[in-house]
PDB file of C-alpha atoms in Angstrom:
ATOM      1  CA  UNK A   1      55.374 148.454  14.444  1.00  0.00           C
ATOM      2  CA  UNK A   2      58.533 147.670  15.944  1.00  0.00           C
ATOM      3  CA  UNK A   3      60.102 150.006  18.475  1.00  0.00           C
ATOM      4  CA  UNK A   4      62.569 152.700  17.172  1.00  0.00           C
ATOM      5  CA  UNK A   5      65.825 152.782  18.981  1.00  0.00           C
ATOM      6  CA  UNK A   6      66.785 155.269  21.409  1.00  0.00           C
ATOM      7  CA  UNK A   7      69.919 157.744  21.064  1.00  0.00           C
ATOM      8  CA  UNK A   8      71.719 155.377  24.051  1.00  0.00           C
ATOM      9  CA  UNK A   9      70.762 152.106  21.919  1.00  0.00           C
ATOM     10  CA  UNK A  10      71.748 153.567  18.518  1.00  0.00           C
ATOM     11  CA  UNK A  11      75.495 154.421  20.299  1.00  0.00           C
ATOM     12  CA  UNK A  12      75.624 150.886  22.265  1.00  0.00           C
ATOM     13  CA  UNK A  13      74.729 149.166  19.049  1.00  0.00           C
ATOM     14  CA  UNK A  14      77.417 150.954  16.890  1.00  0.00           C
ATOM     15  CA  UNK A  15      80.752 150.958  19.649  1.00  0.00           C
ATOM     16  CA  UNK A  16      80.035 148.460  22.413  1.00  0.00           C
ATOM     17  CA  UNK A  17      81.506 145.725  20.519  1.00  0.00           C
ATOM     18  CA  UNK A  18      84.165 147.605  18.810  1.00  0.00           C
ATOM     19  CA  UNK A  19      86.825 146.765  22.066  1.00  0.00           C
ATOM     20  CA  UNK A  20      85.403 143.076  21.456  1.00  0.00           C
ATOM     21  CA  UNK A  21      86.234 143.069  18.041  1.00  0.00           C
ATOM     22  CA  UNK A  22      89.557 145.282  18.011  1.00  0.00           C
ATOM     23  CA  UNK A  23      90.838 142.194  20.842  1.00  0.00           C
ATOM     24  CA  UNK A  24      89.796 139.770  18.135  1.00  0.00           C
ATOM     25  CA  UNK A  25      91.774 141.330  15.865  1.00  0.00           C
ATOM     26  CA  UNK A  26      94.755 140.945  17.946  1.00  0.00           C
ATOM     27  CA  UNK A  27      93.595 137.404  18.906  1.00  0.00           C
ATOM     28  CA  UNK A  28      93.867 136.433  15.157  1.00  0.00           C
ATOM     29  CA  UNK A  29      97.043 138.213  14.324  1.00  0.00           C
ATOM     30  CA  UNK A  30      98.398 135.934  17.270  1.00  0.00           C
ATOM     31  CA  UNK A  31      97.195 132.806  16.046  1.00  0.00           C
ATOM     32  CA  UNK A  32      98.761 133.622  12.522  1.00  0.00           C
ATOM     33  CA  UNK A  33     101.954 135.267  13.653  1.00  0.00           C
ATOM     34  CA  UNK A  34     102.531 131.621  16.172  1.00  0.00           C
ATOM     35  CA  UNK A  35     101.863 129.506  12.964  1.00  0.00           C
ATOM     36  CA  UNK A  36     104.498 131.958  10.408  1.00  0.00           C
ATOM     37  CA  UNK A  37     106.600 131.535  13.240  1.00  0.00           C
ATOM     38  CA  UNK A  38     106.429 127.466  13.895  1.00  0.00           C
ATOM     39  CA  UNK A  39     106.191 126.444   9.713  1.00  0.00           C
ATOM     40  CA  UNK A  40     106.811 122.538  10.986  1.00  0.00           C
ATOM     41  CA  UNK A  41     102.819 123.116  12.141  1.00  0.00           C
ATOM     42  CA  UNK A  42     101.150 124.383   8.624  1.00  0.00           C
ATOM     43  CA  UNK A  43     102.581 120.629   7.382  1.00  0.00           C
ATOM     44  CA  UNK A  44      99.669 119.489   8.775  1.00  0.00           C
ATOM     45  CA  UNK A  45      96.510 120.081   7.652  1.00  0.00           C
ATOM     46  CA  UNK A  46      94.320 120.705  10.842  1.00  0.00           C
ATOM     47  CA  UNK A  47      97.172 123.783  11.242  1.00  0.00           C
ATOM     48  CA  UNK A  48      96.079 124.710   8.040  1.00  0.00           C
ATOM     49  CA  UNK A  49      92.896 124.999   8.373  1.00  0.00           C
ATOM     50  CA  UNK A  50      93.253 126.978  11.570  1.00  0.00           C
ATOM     51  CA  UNK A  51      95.586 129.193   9.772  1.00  0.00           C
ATOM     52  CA  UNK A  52      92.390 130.241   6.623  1.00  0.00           C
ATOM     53  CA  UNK A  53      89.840 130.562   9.090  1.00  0.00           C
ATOM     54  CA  UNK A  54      91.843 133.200  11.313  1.00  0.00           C
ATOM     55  CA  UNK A  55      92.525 134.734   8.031  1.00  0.00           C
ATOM     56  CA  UNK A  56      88.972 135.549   7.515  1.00  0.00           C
ATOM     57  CA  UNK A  57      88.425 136.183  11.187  1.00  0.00           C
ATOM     58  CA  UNK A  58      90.771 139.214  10.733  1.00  0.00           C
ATOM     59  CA  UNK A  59      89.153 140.135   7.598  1.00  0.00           C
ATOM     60  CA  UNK A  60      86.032 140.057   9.660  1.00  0.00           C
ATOM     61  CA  UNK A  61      87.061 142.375  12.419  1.00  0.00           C
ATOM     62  CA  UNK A  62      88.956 144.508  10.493  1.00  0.00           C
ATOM     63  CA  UNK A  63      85.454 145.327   8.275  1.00  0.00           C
ATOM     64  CA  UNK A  64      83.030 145.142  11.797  1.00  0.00           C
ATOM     65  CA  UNK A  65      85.371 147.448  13.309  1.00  0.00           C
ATOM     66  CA  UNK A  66      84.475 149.754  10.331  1.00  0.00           C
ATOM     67  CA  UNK A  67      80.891 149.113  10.760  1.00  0.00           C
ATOM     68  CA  UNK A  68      78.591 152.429  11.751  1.00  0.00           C
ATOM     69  CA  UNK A  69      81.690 154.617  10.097  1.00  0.00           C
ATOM     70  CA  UNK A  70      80.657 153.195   6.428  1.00  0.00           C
ATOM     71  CA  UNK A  71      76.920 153.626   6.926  1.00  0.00           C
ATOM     72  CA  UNK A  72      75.762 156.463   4.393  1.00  0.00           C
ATOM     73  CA  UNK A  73      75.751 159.240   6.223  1.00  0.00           C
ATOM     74  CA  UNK A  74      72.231 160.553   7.709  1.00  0.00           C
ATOM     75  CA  UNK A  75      70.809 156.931   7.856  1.00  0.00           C
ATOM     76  CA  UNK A  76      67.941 157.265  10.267  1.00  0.00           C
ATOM     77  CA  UNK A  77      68.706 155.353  13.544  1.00  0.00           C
ATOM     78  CA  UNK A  78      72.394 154.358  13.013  1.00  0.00           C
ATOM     79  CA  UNK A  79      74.583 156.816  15.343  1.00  0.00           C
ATOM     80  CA  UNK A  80      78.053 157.617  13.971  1.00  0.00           C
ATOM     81  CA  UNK A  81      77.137 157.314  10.289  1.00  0.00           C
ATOM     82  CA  UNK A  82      79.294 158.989   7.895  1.00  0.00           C
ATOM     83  CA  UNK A  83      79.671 156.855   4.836  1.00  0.00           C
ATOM     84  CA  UNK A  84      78.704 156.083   1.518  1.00  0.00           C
ATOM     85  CA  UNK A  85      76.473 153.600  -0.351  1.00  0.00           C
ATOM     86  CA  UNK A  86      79.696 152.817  -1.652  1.00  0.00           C
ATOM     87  CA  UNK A  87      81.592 152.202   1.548  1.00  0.00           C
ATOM     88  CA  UNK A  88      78.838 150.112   2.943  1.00  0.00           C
ATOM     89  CA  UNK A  89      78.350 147.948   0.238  1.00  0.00           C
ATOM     90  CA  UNK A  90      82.376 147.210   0.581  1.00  0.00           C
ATOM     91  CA  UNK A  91      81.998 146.824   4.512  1.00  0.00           C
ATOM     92  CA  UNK A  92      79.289 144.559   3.863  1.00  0.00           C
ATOM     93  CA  UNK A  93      80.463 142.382   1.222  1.00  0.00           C
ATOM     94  CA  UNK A  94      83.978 141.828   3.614  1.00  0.00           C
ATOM     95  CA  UNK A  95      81.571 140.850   6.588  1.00  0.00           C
ATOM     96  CA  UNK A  96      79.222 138.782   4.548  1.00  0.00           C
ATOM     97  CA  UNK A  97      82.116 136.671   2.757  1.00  0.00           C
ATOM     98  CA  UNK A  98      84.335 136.567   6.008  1.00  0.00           C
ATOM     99  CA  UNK A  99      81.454 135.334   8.642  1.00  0.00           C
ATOM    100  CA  UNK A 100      80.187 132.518   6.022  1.00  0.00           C
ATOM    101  CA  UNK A 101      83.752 131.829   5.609  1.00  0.00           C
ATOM    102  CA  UNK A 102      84.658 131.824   9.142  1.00  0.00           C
ATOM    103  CA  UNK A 103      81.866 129.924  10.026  1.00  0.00           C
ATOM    104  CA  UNK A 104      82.366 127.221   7.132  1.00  0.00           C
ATOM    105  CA  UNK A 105      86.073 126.570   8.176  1.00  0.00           C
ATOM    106  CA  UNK A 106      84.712 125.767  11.748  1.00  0.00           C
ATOM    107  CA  UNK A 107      82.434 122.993  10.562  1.00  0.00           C
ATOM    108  CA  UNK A 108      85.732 121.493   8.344  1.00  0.00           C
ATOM    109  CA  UNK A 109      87.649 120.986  11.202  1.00  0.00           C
ATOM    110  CA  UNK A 110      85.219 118.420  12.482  1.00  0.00           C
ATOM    111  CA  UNK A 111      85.360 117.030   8.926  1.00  0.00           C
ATOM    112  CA  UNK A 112      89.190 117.266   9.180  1.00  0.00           C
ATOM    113  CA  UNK A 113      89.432 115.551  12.600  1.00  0.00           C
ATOM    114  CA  UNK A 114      87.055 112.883  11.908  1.00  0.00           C
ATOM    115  CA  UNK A 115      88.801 111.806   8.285  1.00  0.00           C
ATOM    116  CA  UNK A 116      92.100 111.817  10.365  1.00  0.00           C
ATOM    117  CA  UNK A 117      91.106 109.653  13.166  1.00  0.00           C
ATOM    118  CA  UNK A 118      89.853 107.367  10.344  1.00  0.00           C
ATOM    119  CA  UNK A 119      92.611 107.063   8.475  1.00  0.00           C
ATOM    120  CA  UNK A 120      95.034 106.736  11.683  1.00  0.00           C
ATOM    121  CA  UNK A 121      96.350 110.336  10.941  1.00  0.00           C
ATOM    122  CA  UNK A 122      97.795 109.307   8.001  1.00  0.00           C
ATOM    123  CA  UNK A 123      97.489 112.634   6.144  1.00  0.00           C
ATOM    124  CA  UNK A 124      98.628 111.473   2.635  1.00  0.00           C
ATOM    125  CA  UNK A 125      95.208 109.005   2.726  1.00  0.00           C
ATOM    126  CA  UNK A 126      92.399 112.340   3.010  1.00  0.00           C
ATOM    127  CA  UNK A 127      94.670 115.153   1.829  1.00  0.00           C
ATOM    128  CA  UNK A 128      92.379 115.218  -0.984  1.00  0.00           C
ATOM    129  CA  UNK A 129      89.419 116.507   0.684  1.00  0.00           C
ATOM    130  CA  UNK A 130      91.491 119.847   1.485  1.00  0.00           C
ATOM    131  CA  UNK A 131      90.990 121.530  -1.571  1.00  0.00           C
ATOM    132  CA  UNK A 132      87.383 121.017  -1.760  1.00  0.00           C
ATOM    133  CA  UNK A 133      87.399 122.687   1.642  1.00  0.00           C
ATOM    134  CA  UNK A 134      88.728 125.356   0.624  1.00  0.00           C
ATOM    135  CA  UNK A 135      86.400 125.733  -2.556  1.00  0.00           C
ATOM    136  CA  UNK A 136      83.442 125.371  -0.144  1.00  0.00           C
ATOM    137  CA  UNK A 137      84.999 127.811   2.357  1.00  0.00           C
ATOM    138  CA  UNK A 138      86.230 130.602  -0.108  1.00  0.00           C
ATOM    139  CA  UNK A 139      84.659 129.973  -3.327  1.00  0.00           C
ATOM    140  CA  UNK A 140      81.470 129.863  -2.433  1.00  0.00           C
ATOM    141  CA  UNK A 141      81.228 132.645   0.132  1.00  0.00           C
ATOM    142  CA  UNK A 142      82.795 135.038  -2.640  1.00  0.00           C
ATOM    143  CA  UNK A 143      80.011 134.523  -4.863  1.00  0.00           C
ATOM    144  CA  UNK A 144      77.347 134.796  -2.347  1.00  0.00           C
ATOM    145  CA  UNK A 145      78.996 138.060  -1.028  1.00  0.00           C
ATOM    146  CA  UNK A 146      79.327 139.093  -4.286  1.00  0.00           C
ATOM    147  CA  UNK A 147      75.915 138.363  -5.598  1.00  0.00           C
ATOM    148  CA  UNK A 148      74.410 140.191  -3.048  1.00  0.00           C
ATOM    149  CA  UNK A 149      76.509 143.522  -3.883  1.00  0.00           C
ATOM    150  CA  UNK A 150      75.590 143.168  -7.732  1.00  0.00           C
ATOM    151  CA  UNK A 151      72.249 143.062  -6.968  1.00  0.00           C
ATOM    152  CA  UNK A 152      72.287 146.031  -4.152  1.00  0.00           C
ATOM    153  CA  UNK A 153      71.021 144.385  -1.283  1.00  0.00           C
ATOM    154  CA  UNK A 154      74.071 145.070   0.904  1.00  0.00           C
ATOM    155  CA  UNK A 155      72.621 147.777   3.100  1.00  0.00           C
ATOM    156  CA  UNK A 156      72.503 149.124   6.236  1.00  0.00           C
ATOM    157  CA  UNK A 157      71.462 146.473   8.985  1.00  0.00           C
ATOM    158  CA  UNK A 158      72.748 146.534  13.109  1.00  0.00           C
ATOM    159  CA  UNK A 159      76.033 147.808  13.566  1.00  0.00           C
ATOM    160  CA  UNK A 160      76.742 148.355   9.950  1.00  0.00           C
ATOM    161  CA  UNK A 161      75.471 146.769   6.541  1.00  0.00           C
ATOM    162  CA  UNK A 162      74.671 143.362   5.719  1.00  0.00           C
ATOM    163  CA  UNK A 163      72.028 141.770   3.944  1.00  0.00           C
ATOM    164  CA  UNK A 164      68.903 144.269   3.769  1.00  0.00           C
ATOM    165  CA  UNK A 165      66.556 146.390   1.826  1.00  0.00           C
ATOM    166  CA  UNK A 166      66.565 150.252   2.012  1.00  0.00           C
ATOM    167  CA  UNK A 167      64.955 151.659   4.079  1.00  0.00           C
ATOM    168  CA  UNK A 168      65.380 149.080   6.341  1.00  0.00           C
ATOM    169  CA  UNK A 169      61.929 147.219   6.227  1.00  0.00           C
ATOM    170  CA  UNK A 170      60.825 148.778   3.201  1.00  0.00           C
ATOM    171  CA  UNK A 171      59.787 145.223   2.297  1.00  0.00           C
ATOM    172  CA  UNK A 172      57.432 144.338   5.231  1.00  0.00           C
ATOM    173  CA  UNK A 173      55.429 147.688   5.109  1.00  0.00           C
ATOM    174  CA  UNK A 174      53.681 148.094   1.404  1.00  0.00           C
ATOM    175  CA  UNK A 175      53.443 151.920   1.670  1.00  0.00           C
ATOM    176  CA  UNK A 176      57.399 152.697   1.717  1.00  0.00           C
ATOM    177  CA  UNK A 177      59.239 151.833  -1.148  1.00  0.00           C
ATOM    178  CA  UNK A 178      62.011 150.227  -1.593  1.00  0.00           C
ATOM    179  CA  UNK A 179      64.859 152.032  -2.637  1.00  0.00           C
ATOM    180  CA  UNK A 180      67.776 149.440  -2.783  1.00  0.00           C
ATOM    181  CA  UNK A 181      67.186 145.588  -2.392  1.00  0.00           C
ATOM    182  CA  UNK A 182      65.418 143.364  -4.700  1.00  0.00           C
ATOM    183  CA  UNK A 183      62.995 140.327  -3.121  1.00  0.00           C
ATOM    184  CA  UNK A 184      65.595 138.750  -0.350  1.00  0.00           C
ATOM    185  CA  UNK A 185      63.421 135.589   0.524  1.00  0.00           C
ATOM    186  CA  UNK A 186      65.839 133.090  -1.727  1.00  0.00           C
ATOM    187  CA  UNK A 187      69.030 134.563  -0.653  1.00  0.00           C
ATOM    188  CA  UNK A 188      67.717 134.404   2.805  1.00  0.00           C
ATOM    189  CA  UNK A 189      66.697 130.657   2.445  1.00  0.00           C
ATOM    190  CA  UNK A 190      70.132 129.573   0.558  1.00  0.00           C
ATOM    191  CA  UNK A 191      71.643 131.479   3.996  1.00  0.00           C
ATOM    192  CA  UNK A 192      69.682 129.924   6.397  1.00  0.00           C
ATOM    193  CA  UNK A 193      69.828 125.984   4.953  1.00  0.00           C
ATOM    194  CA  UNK A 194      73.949 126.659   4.561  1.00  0.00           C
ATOM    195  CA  UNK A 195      73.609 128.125   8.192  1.00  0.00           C
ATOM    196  CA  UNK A 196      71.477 125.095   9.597  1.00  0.00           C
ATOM    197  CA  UNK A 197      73.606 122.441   7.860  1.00  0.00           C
ATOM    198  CA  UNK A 198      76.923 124.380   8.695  1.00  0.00           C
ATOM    199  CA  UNK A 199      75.679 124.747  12.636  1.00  0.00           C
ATOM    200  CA  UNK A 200      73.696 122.084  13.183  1.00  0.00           C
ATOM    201  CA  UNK A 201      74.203 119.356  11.198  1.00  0.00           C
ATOM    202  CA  UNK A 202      78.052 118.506  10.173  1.00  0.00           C
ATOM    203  CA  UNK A 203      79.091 119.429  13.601  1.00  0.00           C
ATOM    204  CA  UNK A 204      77.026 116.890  15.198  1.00  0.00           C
ATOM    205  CA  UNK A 205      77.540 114.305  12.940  1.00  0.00           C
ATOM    206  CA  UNK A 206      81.051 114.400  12.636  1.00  0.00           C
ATOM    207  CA  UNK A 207      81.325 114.292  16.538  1.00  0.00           C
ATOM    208  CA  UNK A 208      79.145 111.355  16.690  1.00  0.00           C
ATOM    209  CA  UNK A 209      80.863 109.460  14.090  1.00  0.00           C
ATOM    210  CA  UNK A 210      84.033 110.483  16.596  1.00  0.00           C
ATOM    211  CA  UNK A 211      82.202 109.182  19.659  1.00  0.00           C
ATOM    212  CA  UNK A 212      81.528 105.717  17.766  1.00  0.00           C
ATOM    213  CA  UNK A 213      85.292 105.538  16.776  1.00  0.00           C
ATOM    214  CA  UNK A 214      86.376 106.246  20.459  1.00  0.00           C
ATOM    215  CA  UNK A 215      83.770 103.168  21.640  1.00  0.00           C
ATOM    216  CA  UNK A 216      85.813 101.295  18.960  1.00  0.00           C
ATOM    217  CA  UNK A 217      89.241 101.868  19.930  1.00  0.00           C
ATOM    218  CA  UNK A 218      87.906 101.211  23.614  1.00  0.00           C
ATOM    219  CA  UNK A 219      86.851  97.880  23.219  1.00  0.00           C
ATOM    220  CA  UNK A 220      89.970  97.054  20.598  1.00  0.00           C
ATOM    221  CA  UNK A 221      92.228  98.231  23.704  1.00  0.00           C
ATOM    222  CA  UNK A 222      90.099  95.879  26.112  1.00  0.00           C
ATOM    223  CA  UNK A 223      90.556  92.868  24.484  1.00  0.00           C
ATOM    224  CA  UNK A 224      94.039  93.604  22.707  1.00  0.00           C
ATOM    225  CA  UNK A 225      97.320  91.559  24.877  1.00  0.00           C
ATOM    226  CA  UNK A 226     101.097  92.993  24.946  1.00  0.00           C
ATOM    227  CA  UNK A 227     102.358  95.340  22.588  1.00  0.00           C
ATOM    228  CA  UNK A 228      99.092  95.652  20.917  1.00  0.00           C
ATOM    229  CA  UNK A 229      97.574  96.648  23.787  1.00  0.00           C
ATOM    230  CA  UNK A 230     100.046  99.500  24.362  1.00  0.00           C
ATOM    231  CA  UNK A 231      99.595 100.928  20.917  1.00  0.00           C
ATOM    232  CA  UNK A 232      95.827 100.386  20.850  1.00  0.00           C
ATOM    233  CA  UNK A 233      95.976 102.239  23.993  1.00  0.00           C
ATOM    234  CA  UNK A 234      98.050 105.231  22.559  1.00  0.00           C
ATOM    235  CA  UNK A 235      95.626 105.362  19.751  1.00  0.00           C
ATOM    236  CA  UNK A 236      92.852 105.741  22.492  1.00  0.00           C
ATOM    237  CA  UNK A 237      94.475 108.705  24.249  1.00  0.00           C
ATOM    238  CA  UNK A 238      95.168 110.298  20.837  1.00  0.00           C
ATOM    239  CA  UNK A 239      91.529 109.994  19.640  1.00  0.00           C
ATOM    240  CA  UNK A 240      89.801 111.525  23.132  1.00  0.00           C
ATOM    241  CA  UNK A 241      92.424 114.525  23.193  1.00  0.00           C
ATOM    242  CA  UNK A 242      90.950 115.049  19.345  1.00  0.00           C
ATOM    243  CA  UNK A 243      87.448 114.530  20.439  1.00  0.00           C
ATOM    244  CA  UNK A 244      87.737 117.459  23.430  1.00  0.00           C
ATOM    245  CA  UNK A 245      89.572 119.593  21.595  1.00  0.00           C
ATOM    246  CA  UNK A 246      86.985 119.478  18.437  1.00  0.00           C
ATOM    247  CA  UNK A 247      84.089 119.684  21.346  1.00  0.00           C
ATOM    248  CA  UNK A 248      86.030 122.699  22.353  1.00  0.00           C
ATOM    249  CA  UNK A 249      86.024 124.609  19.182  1.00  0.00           C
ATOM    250  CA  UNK A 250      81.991 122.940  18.449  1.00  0.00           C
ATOM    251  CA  UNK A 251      80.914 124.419  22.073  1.00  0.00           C
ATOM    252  CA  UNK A 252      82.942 127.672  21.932  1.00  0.00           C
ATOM    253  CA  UNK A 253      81.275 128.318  18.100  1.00  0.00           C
ATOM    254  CA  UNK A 254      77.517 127.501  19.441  1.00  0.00           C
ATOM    255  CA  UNK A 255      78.200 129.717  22.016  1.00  0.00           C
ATOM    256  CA  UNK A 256      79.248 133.080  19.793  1.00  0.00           C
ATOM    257  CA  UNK A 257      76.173 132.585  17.888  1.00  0.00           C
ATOM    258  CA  UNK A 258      73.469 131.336  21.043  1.00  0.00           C
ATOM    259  CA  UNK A 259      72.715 134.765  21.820  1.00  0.00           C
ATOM    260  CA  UNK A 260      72.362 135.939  18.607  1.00  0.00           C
ATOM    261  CA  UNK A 261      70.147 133.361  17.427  1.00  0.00           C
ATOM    262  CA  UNK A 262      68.201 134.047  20.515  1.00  0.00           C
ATOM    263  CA  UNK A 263      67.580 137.477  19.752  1.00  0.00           C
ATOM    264  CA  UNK A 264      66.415 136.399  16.094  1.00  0.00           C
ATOM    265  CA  UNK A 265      63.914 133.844  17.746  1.00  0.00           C
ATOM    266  CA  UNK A 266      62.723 137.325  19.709  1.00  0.00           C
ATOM    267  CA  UNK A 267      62.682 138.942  17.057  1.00  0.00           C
ATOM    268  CA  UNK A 268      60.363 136.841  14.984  1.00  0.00           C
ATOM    269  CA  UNK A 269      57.946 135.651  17.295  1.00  0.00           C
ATOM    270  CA  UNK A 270      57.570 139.248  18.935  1.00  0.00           C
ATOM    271  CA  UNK A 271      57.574 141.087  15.938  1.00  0.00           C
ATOM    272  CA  UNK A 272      59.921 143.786  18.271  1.00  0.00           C
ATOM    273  CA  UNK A 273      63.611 143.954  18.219  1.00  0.00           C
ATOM    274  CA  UNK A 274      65.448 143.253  21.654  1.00  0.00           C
ATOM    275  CA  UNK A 275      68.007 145.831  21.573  1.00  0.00           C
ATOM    276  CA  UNK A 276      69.399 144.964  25.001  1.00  0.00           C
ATOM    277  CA  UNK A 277      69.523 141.191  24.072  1.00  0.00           C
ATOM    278  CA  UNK A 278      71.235 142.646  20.478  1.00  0.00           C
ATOM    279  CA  UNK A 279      73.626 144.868  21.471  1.00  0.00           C
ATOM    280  CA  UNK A 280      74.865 141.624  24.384  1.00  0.00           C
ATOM    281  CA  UNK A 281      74.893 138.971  21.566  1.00  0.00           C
ATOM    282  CA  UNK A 282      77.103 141.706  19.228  1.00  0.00           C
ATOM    283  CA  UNK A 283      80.193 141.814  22.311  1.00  0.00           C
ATOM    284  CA  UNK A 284      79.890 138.330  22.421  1.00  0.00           C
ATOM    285  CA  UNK A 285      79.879 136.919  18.426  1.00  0.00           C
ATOM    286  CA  UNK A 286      82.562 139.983  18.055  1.00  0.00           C
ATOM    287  CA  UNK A 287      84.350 138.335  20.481  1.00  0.00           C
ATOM    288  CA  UNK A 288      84.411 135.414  18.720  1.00  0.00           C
ATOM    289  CA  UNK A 289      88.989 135.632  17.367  1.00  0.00           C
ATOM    290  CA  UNK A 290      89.545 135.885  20.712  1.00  0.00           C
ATOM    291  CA  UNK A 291      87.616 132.534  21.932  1.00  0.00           C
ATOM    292  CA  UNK A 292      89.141 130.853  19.281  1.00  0.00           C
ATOM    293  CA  UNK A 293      92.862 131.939  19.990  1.00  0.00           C
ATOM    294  CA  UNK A 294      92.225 130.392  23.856  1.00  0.00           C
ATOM    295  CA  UNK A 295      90.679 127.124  22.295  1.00  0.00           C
ATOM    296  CA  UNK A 296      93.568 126.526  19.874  1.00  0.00           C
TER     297      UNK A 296
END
């Protein structure tokens, strides 16, 4: 049986990150207000992209920062709760659709820098691939988000509601039943493939297929004489300040979610809940706006 929370956890889990969060929220209000404020940016569409996934980042902090405070009130083991089923399910559809959102607009810009580099930053050649971005990075967040409130399995979970049965793990013990949440197990697959291909997969492969264009322009530059040489060489310096600044934003996204998936991996081997490791890997994922702001 896993180990209940003490008083000190239950409060460390519900405010510690709130001053993490509340400096994202300022972090992405920045970000936005710069780009209002220099429109000759949003032309392109790397700006752009920037621009959505801030959006959601201050969606997302706006809704964490409500977190505990929309937990029905007199939820065992949540300190601070004074809610509503009501008010969580809103807090938790915001969070759920923002973080998949957030998350999914990281991985384009890979996508976004790679196309551009490819097409010699010719924007008119890939614009097309923006709207479907924005499908994948909106669209289908919404419905997840909102699947998951039609079907009442937006309930409490760490520092406020999320994806869960109620009680909270009502599902893994057979002699408490479940009083919100149907079976979870395909949502939580769909989540976790879209999280392992989102993470791990387009990330990587979009910076390798940068790497191999970087060896290209290399040896072009090598063996190029005069003028081409000089523009070749241009193009070179262009393509590796794109490749460390899209390692930047890869790196600085891995490591707002290391911690977290570390405490999952804890979690599931041990069978026990690592509050200390939780309540650290909340600060830092909540800090995530502000990581961003100093990347872009």
């Amino acid at each position: 049986m896993t180990t209940k929370p003490t008083l000190a956890q239950q409060r460390a889990i519900a405010y510690s990150s709130k001053p993490f969060a509340a400096l994202s929220l300022f972090a992405s209000l920045y970000v936005l207000h710069h780009l209002i404020k220099n429109p000759n940016k949003t032309t392109r569409m790397y700006h752009r992209l920037i621009g959505c996934m801030n959006a959601f980042i201050l969606v997302q902090t706006i809704f964490i920062l409500w977190g505990n405070w929309a937990v029905p009130e007199g939820t065992p083991f949540f300190a601070g709760a004074s809610g509503t089923v009501q008010t969580c399910t809103v807090q938790g559809f915001f969070v759920i659709l923002a973080s998949i959102s957030v998350a999914s607009y990281y991985a384009s810009l890979s996508i976004c820098s790679y196309v551009s580099v490819k097409h010699n930053f010719k924007e008119e050649n890939y614009k097309w691939i923006e709207k479907w971005i924005h499908f994948v990075c909106t669209i289908l967040p919404l419905a997840y988000s909102s699947w998951m409130a039609a079907t009442e399995n937006i309930n409490p979970f760490g520092s406020g509601c999320f994806v869960a049965s109620s009680p909270l793990g009502c599902q893994a013990d057979p002699e408490v039943k479940c009083e919100r949440g149907s079976d979870q197990n395909f949502a939580l697959i769909i989540i976790g493939l879209s999280q392992i291909v989102t993470y791990f997969i387009i990330p990587p492969c979009s910076m390798m297929a940068l790497y191999k264009l970087l060896h290209k322009a290399k040896k072009e530059h090598q063996s190029s004489k005069g003028m081409k040489q000089l523009i070749e060489g241009a193009r070179k310096r262009l393509l590796r300040d794109v490749m460390i600044q899209i390692s930047l934003y890869l790196f600085s996204f891995w490591a707002t979610y290391f911690f977290s998936l570390i405490a999952f991996i804890t979690q599931t081997v041990t069978g026990e809940k690592p509050y200390s490791l939780l309540i650290f890997s909340n600060v830092v994922l909540h800090s995530q706006g502000f990581i961003v702001m100093l990347v872009y």
